[in-house]
Coordinates of C-alpha atoms in Angstrom, one line a residue:
Chain Z
X1 CA 41.7 11.2 -10.6
X2 CA 42.5 9.2 -7.4
X3 CA 39.8 6.8 -6.3
X4 CA 38.7 7.6 -2.8
X5 CA 36.5 4.6 -2.6
X6 CA 36.6 1.4 -4.6
X7 CA 33.9 -1.2 -4.1
X8 CA 34.1 -4.5 -5.8
X9 CA 31.4 -7.2 -6.0
X10 CA 30.3 -6.4 -2.5
X11 CA 27.7 -8.8 -1.0
X12 CA 26.2 -8.5 2.4
X13 CA 23.9 -11.0 4.1
X14 CA 22.3 -10.2 7.4
X15 CA 22.4 -13.0 10.0
X16 CA 24.3 -15.1 7.5
X17 CA 24.2 -18.9 8.1
X18 CA 21.0 -18.8 10.2
X19 CA 17.4 -19.4 9.1
X20 CA 16.9 -15.7 9.3
X21 CA 19.5 -14.8 6.8
X22 CA 18.5 -11.9 4.5
X23 CA 20.5 -10.6 1.6
X24 CA 20.9 -6.9 1.8
X25 CA 23.5 -6.1 -0.9
X26 CA 24.1 -8.0 -4.1
X27 CA 27.3 -7.6 -6.2
X28 CA 27.7 -3.9 -5.7
X29 CA 30.6 -2.4 -7.6
X30 CA 31.2 1.3 -7.4
X31 CA 34.1 3.8 -7.7
X32 CA 34.0 7.2 -6.0
X33 CA 36.6 9.7 -6.9
X34 CA 38.5 11.9 -4.5
X35 CA 36.9 15.3 -4.2
X36 CA 33.7 14.2 -5.9
X37 CA 30.1 14.9 -4.6
X38 CA 28.0 11.7 -4.9
X39 CA 24.3 11.4 -4.2
X40 CA 22.8 8.0 -3.3
X41 CA 19.1 7.8 -3.8
X42 CA 16.6 4.9 -3.5
X43 CA 13.7 3.8 -1.3
X44 CA 13.7 2.8 2.4
X45 CA 15.0 -0.8 2.3
X46 CA 16.9 -0.4 -1.0
X47 CA 20.2 -1.1 0.7
X48 CA 21.5 2.5 1.1
X49 CA 22.2 2.3 4.8
X50 CA 23.8 -1.1 4.6
X51 CA 26.1 0.2 1.9
X52 CA 27.0 3.3 4.0
X53 CA 27.7 1.2 7.0
X54 CA 30.5 -0.6 5.1
X55 CA 32.2 2.7 4.4
X56 CA 33.5 3.2 7.9
X57 CA 33.6 -0.5 8.9
X58 CA 30.4 -0.7 10.9
X59 CA 29.7 -3.7 8.7
X60 CA 32.2 -6.0 6.9
X61 CA 31.3 -7.6 3.5
X62 CA 30.0 -11.1 3.5
X63 CA 31.9 -11.5 0.2
X64 CA 33.7 -9.1 -2.1
X65 CA 35.8 -6.2 -0.9
X66 CA 36.1 -2.5 -0.7
X67 CA 39.0 -0.1 -0.4
X68 CA 38.4 3.2 1.4
X69 CA 41.1 5.8 1.7
X70 CA 43.7 3.2 1.2
X71 CA 42.3 0.7 3.6
X72 CA 41.4 -2.7 2.1
X73 CA 38.4 -4.4 3.8
X74 CA 37.2 -7.9 3.2
X75 CA 35.3 -10.4 5.4
X76 CA 38.7 -11.4 6.8
X77 CA 39.6 -7.9 8.1
X78 CA 40.1 -7.7 11.8
X79 CA 38.0 -5.2 13.7
X80 CA 41.2 -3.6 15.1
X81 CA 42.3 -2.7 11.6
X82 CA 39.1 -0.7 11.1
X83 CA 40.2 2.0 13.5
X84 CA 42.5 3.6 10.9
X85 CA 39.6 3.7 8.5
X86 CA 37.4 5.6 10.9
X87 CA 39.8 8.5 11.0
X88 CA 39.2 9.1 7.4
X89 CA 35.5 8.7 7.1
X90 CA 33.2 11.2 9.0
X91 CA 29.6 10.1 9.4
X92 CA 26.7 12.5 9.9
X93 CA 23.7 10.3 10.7
X94 CA 20.1 11.5 10.7
X95 CA 19.4 13.8 13.6
X96 CA 23.0 13.9 14.8
X97 CA 22.1 16.4 17.5
X98 CA 20.6 13.5 19.4
X99 CA 24.2 12.4 20.1
X100 CA 25.4 15.6 21.9
X101 CA 26.2 15.0 25.5
X102 CA 29.0 17.3 26.8
X103 CA 28.6 20.3 29.1
X104 CA 29.8 22.9 26.5
X105 CA 29.8 23.2 22.8
X106 CA 33.6 23.3 22.6
X107 CA 34.0 20.1 24.8
X108 CA 31.5 18.3 22.7
X109 CA 33.3 19.1 19.4
X110 CA 36.7 18.2 21.0
X111 CA 35.5 14.8 22.2
X112 CA 36.4 12.8 19.0
X113 CA 39.9 14.2 18.5
X114 CA 40.6 13.6 22.2
X115 CA 39.4 10.1 21.8
X116 CA 41.7 9.6 18.9
X117 CA 44.7 10.6 21.0
X118 CA 45.1 14.3 20.8
X119 CA 45.9 16.4 23.9
X120 CA 43.2 18.5 25.5
X121 CA 44.8 21.7 24.1
X122 CA 45.2 20.4 20.6
X123 CA 41.7 19.0 20.6
X124 CA 40.2 22.3 21.7
X125 CA 42.2 24.1 19.1
X126 CA 40.8 21.9 16.4
X127 CA 37.3 22.2 17.9
X128 CA 37.4 26.0 17.8
X129 CA 38.5 25.9 14.1
X130 CA 35.7 23.5 13.2
X131 CA 33.1 25.6 15.0
X132 CA 34.1 28.5 12.8
X133 CA 34.0 26.3 9.7
X134 CA 30.3 25.2 10.3
X135 CA 29.3 28.8 11.0
X136 CA 28.9 28.7 14.8
X137 CA 29.6 32.1 16.5
X138 CA 32.4 32.2 19.1
X139 CA 29.8 33.3 21.7
X140 CA 28.2 29.9 21.9
X141 CA 31.4 27.8 22.5
X142 CA 31.1 27.9 26.2
X143 CA 27.4 27.5 26.5
X144 CA 25.6 24.1 26.8
X145 CA 24.8 22.6 23.4
X146 CA 21.3 21.9 24.7
X147 CA 20.5 25.6 24.9
X148 CA 21.0 26.1 21.2
X149 CA 18.3 26.0 18.5
X150 CA 17.8 22.7 16.5
X151 CA 19.8 24.0 13.5
X152 CA 22.7 25.1 15.7
X153 CA 22.8 21.9 17.7
X154 CA 23.1 20.0 14.4
X155 CA 26.0 22.3 13.4
X156 CA 27.7 21.4 16.7
X157 CA 27.3 17.7 16.0
X158 CA 28.7 18.1 12.4
X159 CA 31.6 20.1 13.8
X160 CA 32.3 17.2 16.1
X161 CA 32.5 14.9 13.0
X162 CA 34.7 17.3 11.1
X163 CA 37.1 17.6 14.1
X164 CA 38.4 14.1 13.3
X165 CA 39.6 15.8 10.1
X166 CA 38.1 13.2 7.7
X167 CA 38.8 13.0 4.0
X168 CA 35.4 11.6 3.3
X169 CA 32.2 13.0 4.7
X170 CA 29.1 10.7 4.6
X171 CA 25.8 12.5 5.1
X172 CA 22.6 10.5 5.7
X173 CA 19.7 12.8 5.2
X174 CA 21.5 15.6 7.0
X175 CA 18.6 18.2 6.6
X176 CA 15.7 16.0 7.8
X177 CA 13.4 18.0 10.2
X178 CA 14.9 21.4 9.5
X179 CA 12.8 24.2 8.1
X180 CA 13.5 25.3 4.5
X181 CA 15.9 28.1 5.5
X182 CA 17.8 25.8 7.8
X183 CA 18.0 23.2 5.0
X184 CA 19.4 25.7 2.5
X185 CA 22.0 27.0 5.0
X186 CA 23.1 23.4 5.9
X187 CA 23.4 22.4 2.2
X188 CA 25.4 25.5 1.4
X189 CA 27.7 24.7 4.3
X190 CA 28.4 21.3 3.0
X191 CA 29.0 22.8 -0.5
X192 CA 31.5 25.1 1.0
X193 CA 33.3 22.2 2.8
X194 CA 33.3 20.4 -0.5
X195 CA 34.7 23.4 -2.4
X196 CA 37.2 24.8 0.1
X197 CA 38.3 21.8 2.2
X198 CA 38.1 19.5 -0.8
X199 CA 36.2 16.9 1.1
X200 CA 34.8 13.9 -0.8
X201 CA 31.1 14.0 -0.1
X202 CA 28.6 11.2 -0.1
X203 CA 25.0 12.3 0.4
X204 CA 22.0 10.1 1.0
X205 CA 18.8 12.0 0.3
X206 CA 15.2 12.0 -0.9
X207 CA 15.5 15.6 -2.0
X208 CA 16.0 15.5 -5.7
X209 CA 16.5 19.3 -5.8
X210 CA 19.6 18.8 -3.6
X211 CA 20.8 16.1 -6.0
X212 CA 20.3 18.5 -8.9
X213 CA 21.9 21.5 -7.2
X214 CA 25.0 19.9 -5.6
X215 CA 25.9 16.4 -6.7
X216 CA 28.2 15.6 -9.7
X217 CA 27.4 11.9 -9.5
X218 CA 24.3 9.9 -8.7
X219 CA 23.9 6.3 -7.6
X220 CA 20.4 4.8 -7.6
X221 CA 19.8 1.7 -5.5
X222 CA 17.0 -0.8 -5.5
X223 CA 16.6 -4.2 -3.8
X224 CA 20.2 -4.2 -2.6
X225 CA 21.8 -3.4 -6.0
X226 CA 22.7 -0.4 -8.2
X227 CA 20.3 0.3 -10.9
X228 CA 22.0 3.5 -12.1
X229 CA 25.5 5.0 -11.6
X230 CA 25.7 8.2 -13.6
X231 CA 25.5 12.0 -13.7
X232 CA 22.4 13.9 -12.5
X233 CA 21.9 15.1 -16.1
X234 CA 21.6 11.5 -17.4
X235 CA 19.5 10.1 -14.5
X236 CA 17.0 12.9 -14.6
X237 CA 16.7 12.9 -18.4
X238 CA 14.4 10.0 -18.3
X239 CA 11.2 10.9 -16.3
X240 CA 9.5 7.6 -17.3
X241 CA 12.3 5.5 -15.9
X242 CA 12.3 7.4 -12.6
X243 CA 8.5 7.1 -12.4
X244 CA 8.7 3.4 -12.9
X245 CA 11.1 3.2 -9.9
X246 CA 9.0 5.5 -7.8
X247 CA 11.5 8.2 -7.8
X248 CA 10.8 11.9 -8.2
X249 CA 12.3 14.6 -10.4
X250 CA 13.9 17.9 -9.3
X251 CA 11.2 20.6 -9.3
X252 CA 12.8 22.3 -12.3
X253 CA 12.9 19.1 -14.4
X254 CA 9.3 18.3 -13.5
X255 CA 8.2 21.8 -14.5
X256 CA 10.2 21.7 -17.7
X257 CA 8.6 18.4 -18.6
X258 CA 5.2 20.0 -18.3
X259 CA 6.4 22.8 -20.6
X260 CA 7.7 20.3 -23.1
X261 CA 4.3 18.6 -23.2
X262 CA 2.8 22.0 -24.2
X263 CA 5.3 22.0 -27.1
X264 CA 8.1 24.2 -25.7
X265 CA 11.3 22.7 -27.2
X266 CA 14.1 21.4 -24.9
X267 CA 17.1 19.4 -26.2
X268 CA 17.7 18.2 -22.6
X269 CA 15.6 18.9 -19.6
X270 CA 17.2 21.4 -17.3
X271 CA 18.0 20.5 -13.6
X272 CA 18.1 23.9 -11.8
X273 CA 15.9 27.0 -12.0
X274 CA 18.9 29.0 -13.2
X275 CA 19.3 26.6 -16.2
X276 CA 15.6 26.7 -17.0
X277 CA 15.4 30.5 -16.7
X278 CA 18.5 30.8 -19.0
X279 CA 16.8 28.6 -21.6
X280 CA 13.4 30.3 -21.3
X281 CA 15.2 33.7 -21.8
X282 CA 16.5 32.5 -25.1
X283 CA 13.1 31.3 -26.2
X284 CA 11.0 34.3 -25.0
X285 CA 10.3 37.3 -27.2
X286 CA 13.0 39.8 -26.0
X287 CA 11.3 43.2 -26.4
X288 CA 10.3 44.0 -22.9
X289 CA 7.5 46.4 -24.0
X290 CA 5.5 43.9 -25.8
X291 CA 4.0 42.5 -22.7
X292 CA 0.7 44.1 -21.7
X293 CA -0.4 44.6 -18.2
Chain E
X1 CA -74.2 30.7 8.1
X2 CA -71.8 28.6 10.0
X3 CA -69.8 27.1 7.1
X4 CA -68.1 30.2 5.7
X5 CA -67.2 31.3 9.1
X6 CA -65.4 28.0 9.7
X7 CA -63.6 28.4 6.4
X8 CA -62.6 31.9 7.3
X9 CA -61.3 30.8 10.6
X10 CA -59.3 28.0 9.1
X11 CA -57.7 30.2 6.6
X12 CA -56.7 32.7 9.2
X13 CA -55.5 29.9 11.4
X14 CA -53.4 28.5 8.5
X15 CA -51.8 31.9 7.8
X16 CA -51.0 32.2 11.4
X17 CA -49.5 28.7 11.5
X18 CA -47.4 29.4 8.4
X19 CA -46.2 32.6 9.9
X20 CA -45.1 30.8 13.1
X21 CA -43.2 28.2 11.1
X22 CA -41.4 31.0 9.1
X23 CA -40.4 32.8 12.3
X24 CA -39.1 29.5 13.7
X25 CA -37.1 28.8 10.5
X26 CA -35.6 32.3 10.5
X27 CA -34.7 32.0 14.2
X28 CA -33.2 28.5 13.6
X29 CA -30.9 29.6 10.7
X30 CA -29.8 32.7 12.7
X31 CA -29.0 30.5 15.7
X32 CA -27.1 28.0 13.6
X33 CA -25.1 30.8 12.0
X34 CA -24.2 32.1 15.4
X35 CA -23.2 28.7 16.5
X36 CA -20.7 28.3 13.6
X37 CA -19.4 31.8 14.3
X38 CA -18.4 30.5 17.7
X39 CA -15.8 28.3 16.1
X40 CA -14.6 25.0 17.2
X41 CA -11.5 26.5 18.7
X42 CA -11.3 30.0 20.2
X43 CA -8.1 31.3 21.8
X44 CA -8.3 34.6 23.6
X45 CA -5.2 36.5 24.7
X46 CA -3.1 33.4 25.4
X47 CA 0.3 33.8 27.0
X48 CA 2.8 31.1 28.0
X49 CA 6.4 30.7 29.0
X50 CA 8.4 27.5 29.4
X51 CA 10.3 28.7 32.4
X52 CA 9.6 31.6 34.8
X53 CA 13.2 32.6 34.3
X54 CA 12.5 33.4 30.6
X55 CA 12.1 37.1 30.1
X56 CA 10.3 36.6 26.9
X57 CA 7.0 34.9 26.4
X58 CA 7.0 31.8 24.3
X59 CA 3.4 32.5 23.3
X60 CA 2.5 36.1 23.5
X61 CA -1.1 37.4 23.5
X62 CA -2.3 34.9 20.9
X63 CA -5.8 35.3 19.6
X64 CA -7.0 32.6 17.2
X65 CA -10.3 31.4 15.9
X66 CA -10.8 28.2 14.0
X67 CA -14.1 27.3 12.3
X68 CA -15.6 23.9 12.4
X69 CA -14.7 21.9 9.3
X70 CA -11.9 24.3 8.4
X71 CA -8.3 23.4 7.4
X72 CA -6.0 25.8 9.0
X73 CA -2.2 25.7 8.2
X74 CA 0.1 27.2 10.8
X75 CA 3.5 28.2 9.5
X76 CA 6.7 29.7 11.1
X77 CA 10.4 28.9 11.2
X78 CA 11.8 26.4 13.7
X79 CA 11.5 27.8 17.2
X80 CA 8.7 30.3 16.3
X81 CA 6.3 28.8 18.8
X82 CA 3.9 27.0 16.4
X83 CA 4.2 23.6 18.1
X84 CA 3.9 25.2 21.5
X85 CA 0.5 26.6 20.3
X86 CA -0.6 23.1 19.3
X87 CA 0.4 21.8 22.8
X88 CA -1.6 24.6 24.4
X89 CA -4.7 23.6 22.5
X90 CA -4.4 20.0 23.6
X91 CA -3.8 21.1 27.2
X92 CA -0.3 19.6 27.2
X93 CA 1.1 22.9 28.7
X94 CA -0.5 25.3 31.1
X95 CA -1.0 28.9 29.9
X96 CA 0.2 31.7 32.1
X97 CA -2.9 33.7 31.1
X98 CA -5.7 33.8 28.6
X99 CA -8.4 31.3 27.6
X100 CA -8.9 28.5 25.2
X101 CA -12.3 27.2 24.2
X102 CA -12.7 23.9 22.3
X103 CA -16.1 23.0 20.9
X104 CA -17.7 25.5 23.2
X105 CA -16.1 24.3 26.3
X106 CA -13.4 26.2 28.3
X107 CA -10.2 24.4 28.7
X108 CA -9.6 23.8 32.4
X109 CA -8.2 21.1 34.6
X110 CA -11.6 19.6 34.9
X111 CA -12.6 19.7 31.2
X112 CA -9.1 18.7 30.0
X113 CA -9.8 15.0 29.5
X114 CA -13.1 15.6 27.8
X115 CA -11.5 18.1 25.4
X116 CA -8.6 15.8 24.6
X117 CA -11.1 13.2 23.4
X118 CA -12.1 15.8 20.7
X119 CA -8.5 16.4 19.5
X120 CA -6.3 13.9 17.8
X121 CA -2.6 14.7 17.3
X122 CA -0.2 13.3 14.7
X123 CA 3.5 14.0 15.3
X124 CA 6.6 14.3 13.2
X125 CA 8.4 11.0 13.7
X126 CA 6.3 7.9 12.9
X127 CA 8.8 5.6 14.7
X128 CA 8.2 7.4 18.0
X129 CA 4.4 6.9 17.8
X130 CA 4.3 3.1 17.5
X131 CA 3.2 1.2 20.6
X132 CA 1.5 -1.9 19.2
X133 CA 3.1 -5.2 18.2
X134 CA 1.2 -5.2 14.9
X135 CA -0.8 -2.5 12.9
X136 CA -4.1 -3.6 14.3
X137 CA -2.9 -3.6 17.9
X138 CA -1.4 -0.2 17.4
X139 CA -4.6 1.4 16.2
X140 CA -6.5 -0.3 19.0
X141 CA -4.2 1.0 21.7
X142 CA -6.0 4.3 22.3
X143 CA -9.4 2.6 22.4
X144 CA -8.2 0.1 25.0
X145 CA -7.0 3.0 27.0
X146 CA -10.5 4.5 26.9
X147 CA -12.0 1.2 27.9
X148 CA -14.0 0.8 24.7
X149 CA -15.9 -2.6 24.4
X150 CA -14.1 -5.2 22.4
X151 CA -16.7 -5.5 19.7
X152 CA -16.9 -1.8 19.2
X153 CA -13.1 -1.7 19.1
X154 CA -13.0 -4.2 16.2
X155 CA -15.4 -2.1 14.2
X156 CA -13.6 1.1 14.8
X157 CA -10.1 -0.3 14.1
X158 CA -11.4 -1.7 10.8
X159 CA -13.0 1.5 9.8
X160 CA -10.0 3.6 10.7
X161 CA -7.7 1.3 8.7
X162 CA -10.0 1.6 5.7
X163 CA -10.0 5.4 5.8
X164 CA -6.1 5.4 5.6
X165 CA -6.1 2.6 3.1
X166 CA -4.1 0.2 5.3
X167 CA -6.7 -2.5 5.8
X168 CA -4.5 -5.0 4.0
X169 CA -1.7 -4.5 6.6
X170 CA -3.7 -5.1 9.7
X171 CA -1.5 -8.0 10.9
X172 CA 1.8 -6.5 9.7
X173 CA 4.6 -5.7 12.1
X174 CA 5.5 -2.0 12.2
X175 CA 9.2 -2.5 11.3
X176 CA 8.2 -3.8 7.9
X177 CA 6.3 -0.6 6.9
X178 CA 7.6 2.4 5.1
X179 CA 7.6 5.9 6.8
X180 CA 4.5 6.9 4.9
X181 CA 2.7 3.7 5.9
X182 CA 3.7 4.1 9.5
X183 CA 2.4 7.6 9.5
X184 CA -0.9 6.4 8.0
X185 CA -1.2 3.9 10.8
X186 CA -0.6 6.6 13.4
X187 CA -3.4 8.6 11.7
X188 CA -5.7 5.6 11.9
X189 CA -5.0 5.3 15.6
X190 CA -6.1 8.9 16.0
X191 CA -9.2 8.4 13.8
X192 CA -10.4 5.4 15.8
X193 CA -10.9 7.7 18.7
X194 CA -13.3 9.8 16.6
X195 CA -12.0 13.2 17.4
X196 CA -13.5 16.4 15.8
X197 CA -10.2 18.1 15.3
X198 CA -6.9 16.6 14.1
X199 CA -3.7 18.5 14.6
X200 CA -0.8 17.4 12.3
X201 CA 2.5 18.6 13.8
X202 CA 5.0 18.5 10.9
X203 CA 3.7 15.1 10.1
X204 CA 5.1 15.0 6.6
X205 CA 8.6 16.3 7.3
X206 CA 10.4 13.0 7.8
X207 CA 8.8 11.2 4.9
X208 CA 10.1 10.5 1.4
X209 CA 8.4 12.3 -1.4
X210 CA 5.9 9.5 -2.1
X211 CA 5.0 9.1 1.6
X212 CA 4.7 12.9 1.8
X213 CA 2.2 13.1 -1.0
X214 CA 0.2 10.1 0.4
X215 CA -0.2 11.9 3.7
X216 CA -1.1 15.2 2.2
X217 CA -3.8 13.7 0.1
X218 CA -5.1 11.8 3.2
X219 CA -5.3 15.0 5.1
X220 CA -7.3 16.5 2.2
X221 CA -9.7 13.5 2.2
X222 CA -10.1 13.7 6.0
X223 CA -11.0 17.4 5.8
X224 CA -13.0 17.6 2.6
X225 CA -14.8 14.2 2.7
X226 CA -14.9 13.2 6.3
X227 CA -15.5 16.6 7.7
X228 CA -12.6 16.8 10.3
X229 CA -11.4 20.2 11.4
X230 CA -7.7 20.1 10.5
X231 CA -4.8 22.1 11.9
X232 CA -1.6 21.4 10.1
X233 CA 1.7 22.8 11.4
X234 CA 4.0 22.7 8.5
X235 CA 7.0 23.8 6.5
X236 CA 5.6 22.2 3.4
X237 CA 4.4 24.6 0.7
X238 CA 2.2 21.9 -0.9
X239 CA 0.5 21.2 2.4
X240 CA 0.0 24.9 3.2
X241 CA -1.4 25.6 -0.3
X242 CA -4.3 23.2 0.3
X243 CA -5.4 24.8 3.5
X244 CA -8.4 27.2 3.7
X245 CA -6.4 29.7 5.6
X246 CA -2.7 30.2 6.7
X247 CA -1.6 31.7 10.0
X248 CA 2.0 32.8 10.4
X249 CA 3.6 32.4 13.9
X250 CA 6.8 34.3 14.7
X251 CA 8.4 34.9 18.0
X252 CA 5.4 33.4 19.8
X253 CA 3.0 35.9 18.1
X254 CA 0.4 35.5 15.3
X255 CA 1.9 37.7 12.6
X256 CA -0.4 37.1 9.7
X257 CA -3.7 35.5 8.8
X258 CA -4.4 35.1 5.1
X259 CA -5.5 32.9 2.2
X260 CA -2.7 30.7 0.9
X261 CA -2.5 32.5 -2.5
X262 CA -2.2 35.9 -0.8
X263 CA 0.6 34.6 1.4
X264 CA 2.5 33.0 -1.5
X265 CA 2.9 36.4 -3.3
X266 CA 5.4 37.4 -0.6
X267 CA 8.2 35.7 -2.5
X268 CA 11.5 35.5 -0.7
X269 CA 10.0 36.7 2.5
X270 CA 8.4 33.2 2.8
X271 CA 11.9 31.7 3.6
X272 CA 12.0 33.7 6.8
X273 CA 8.5 32.6 7.7
X274 CA 9.7 28.9 7.5
X275 CA 8.2 28.1 4.1
X276 CA 9.8 27.5 0.7
X277 CA 9.1 29.9 -2.0
X278 CA 6.6 28.4 -4.5
X279 CA 8.4 27.2 -7.6
X280 CA 6.6 29.6 -10.0
X281 CA 7.7 32.5 -7.8
X282 CA 11.3 31.4 -7.9
X283 CA 11.2 31.0 -11.6
X284 CA 9.7 34.4 -12.0
X285 CA 12.5 35.9 -10.0
X286 CA 15.2 34.2 -12.1
X287 CA 13.4 35.4 -15.3
X288 CA 13.1 39.0 -14.0
X289 CA 16.9 38.9 -13.4
X290 CA 17.3 38.1 -17.1
X291 CA 15.2 41.1 -18.1
X292 CA 12.0 39.2 -18.8
X293 CA 8.8 40.7 -17.5
X294 CA 6.3 38.5 -15.8
X295 CA 2.7 39.0 -14.8
X296 CA 2.6 40.5 -11.3
X297 CA -0.3 38.4 -9.9
X298 CA 0.3 35.1 -8.1
X299 CA 0.4 32.2 -10.5
X300 CA 0.3 28.5 -9.5
X301 CA 2.2 25.9 -11.5
X302 CA -0.6 25.3 -14.0
X303 CA -1.1 29.0 -14.9
X304 CA 2.7 29.6 -15.1
X305 CA 3.1 26.7 -17.5
X306 CA 0.2 28.1 -19.6
X307 CA 1.6 31.6 -19.6
X308 CA 5.1 30.5 -20.5
X309 CA 4.0 28.2 -23.3
X310 CA 1.7 30.8 -24.8
X311 CA 4.4 33.5 -24.7
X312 CA 7.0 31.2 -26.3
X313 CA 4.8 29.5 -28.8
X314 CA 2.9 32.5 -30.2
X315 CA 5.9 33.6 -32.3

C-alpha cells in the first residue's frame, strides 16, 4: 500500500528558544496508508491538535520531518511551498459552520476552489457536485447558509472543504454538538466518502463507538507521544490498560466485559453490537419456544 | 365540692386544646401539600415566535409543571424548541401569549430580575462562559454583579467550589483546565448565586466521556443531596435516565411526559426524539433479528447482563 502520510521523529516545541518554551510533541513516528481510516484518541492536551496542525502545514516541525501526499516538510520548508500541501489535505475543524460567511450555500462551497484558481463557473460546478455528495438537497443551494439547521450548516462547511478535492480528510470531532441522529448521519456520510471517493480519513474523537464502528486503525496519544498505534481490536482488547490511561471502551466492549465477568466465555471482546449479537446467538439455546413469558 | 369540678374542667379543657392542635396540624399538612402542588415552575398555554414573519410558532401552547426538588429532563432533536423553552423560563425571550410562574411569582417585566435570581443556567460550551482571570474570580463574577459584600463573597465562592470539588484550583487560570473542570467552575459560578432552580442546557455535550460522567454525577448530587430543582435539556441517555421525569419537545410542542423507563421502551423511535437508543434495547433488536426471543419489558444494563448470563450459563 502507498503511504499517504509518513511522519518521522517529529518534535514540536511551542515558543522554542524562549523562557516559555513548551514541548508539545516528542519523537512521533507514524505511517498512514492511502485509503485508510485512522482514529486518533487521547485527552485534551495530549498533543492531538498539534499533530494535526502539522498535516496541512499550519505548524512546521521543530525537528524531524513528515511527508504528506508527496510533500516533504521539515523545519526548513518555506511557507510558500506549503500551498501545494493544502490542496491535498482537507480540514474539518470543530464547529466548522462557524466559518460560513457567503450569501448563498453554493457561493460558500465554491469559495475555496475559486481561491485556489478555478473560474467562477468551474468552481460552482464543483460546489454543486459536493453539495450532492454531502446530502444537501438542490433546493437549498440558493438560500443563505444561515437559514439552515445546525446539521445542514455543518454539511455546507464540509462540502466547502471537499470542494478543494483533497485526498486526505482530517476530521476534528466533527459531530460535536449534534444530536444522536445528526451524529449518525454525519458519520455515515464520512463512511460513504471513505468507501466511494476513497478518501484517506483521519478522525480525532472521544467517541469510542465511532472508533469501533468506522476506523481500521487507532493511534493513542498521551503527553505529546504515541502510546499505541494499532487496530481497534487490539487496543480495545485490554480494558485495564485503557482504564489506566483514562480512556473509555466502546459500549459493546464494556457490555461484553460485564458478561465475561459473569462467566460468559469470549475469546476476544467484540467491538460492535452486531458482533456481540452474533456471538450471543451462538451461545444461546436456539429453540425459540423454550423461553417463557 | 370544688376540687372535682376543677378536675373536670381541666380535663375538658385539655381535650379541647388537643382537638385544636389536631385541627391545626391537619390544616397545616393540607396547606403544605397544596403549596407543593403549586410547583416551582408553572407554564400555562405559552406561545412564542422568533419573528413575526414566521408562520409557525416556535413554542406552541406549552403547558408544563415542575415540582420543587424535581429533576426534569427535556429532550427533543436539534431545533425542536427545547432551548427556546429554557430561555422563556429565564425571561430571556418574551412570550407572545401565555403565563409563566416561577416560585409562585408571575414572570413580568417587573418580576424578571427577582425571578432570574432564582434560576441558574449552565450552557453547552464551557469556553464561552468564562469571564474571570482565575477560577476564583470567575465564580465571584456573578456575586460582584449583584453587589454582594466582599466577606460574604469569599464564603460563597469557597462553598461553591467545594460543592463542585474544584477548591484546589481556586487560583488556576481557566486555560489550564479540562472541559469538564471548566464546566464545573461554570456550575460553581451558578451555585454561588444560590438559585433554587438550575437549568442545564446540553451542558455535557461538548465534554469528553470522563468530563461528561463528572458533570452528570454532579447534577445528581445537586439534585438529590443539595435539593436543587434541576431541568436538564439533553441528548444524553445517561443524563435522561437519572431524571425523575422526561418531557419530549417536538416542533415547539410538548409531545410526551413520562418516567425515563417508560420512554426508553420506545426503541428506535427515540432517535427521532433526539436521544440515543439505550444499549440493552439496541442489543435486543440485534438478537431478535437473529431469531432470539428477549423479554418484552424494559431492561437496564444490569438486568440485561443478568438475563443473558443466566440464559447462556444454565445449559
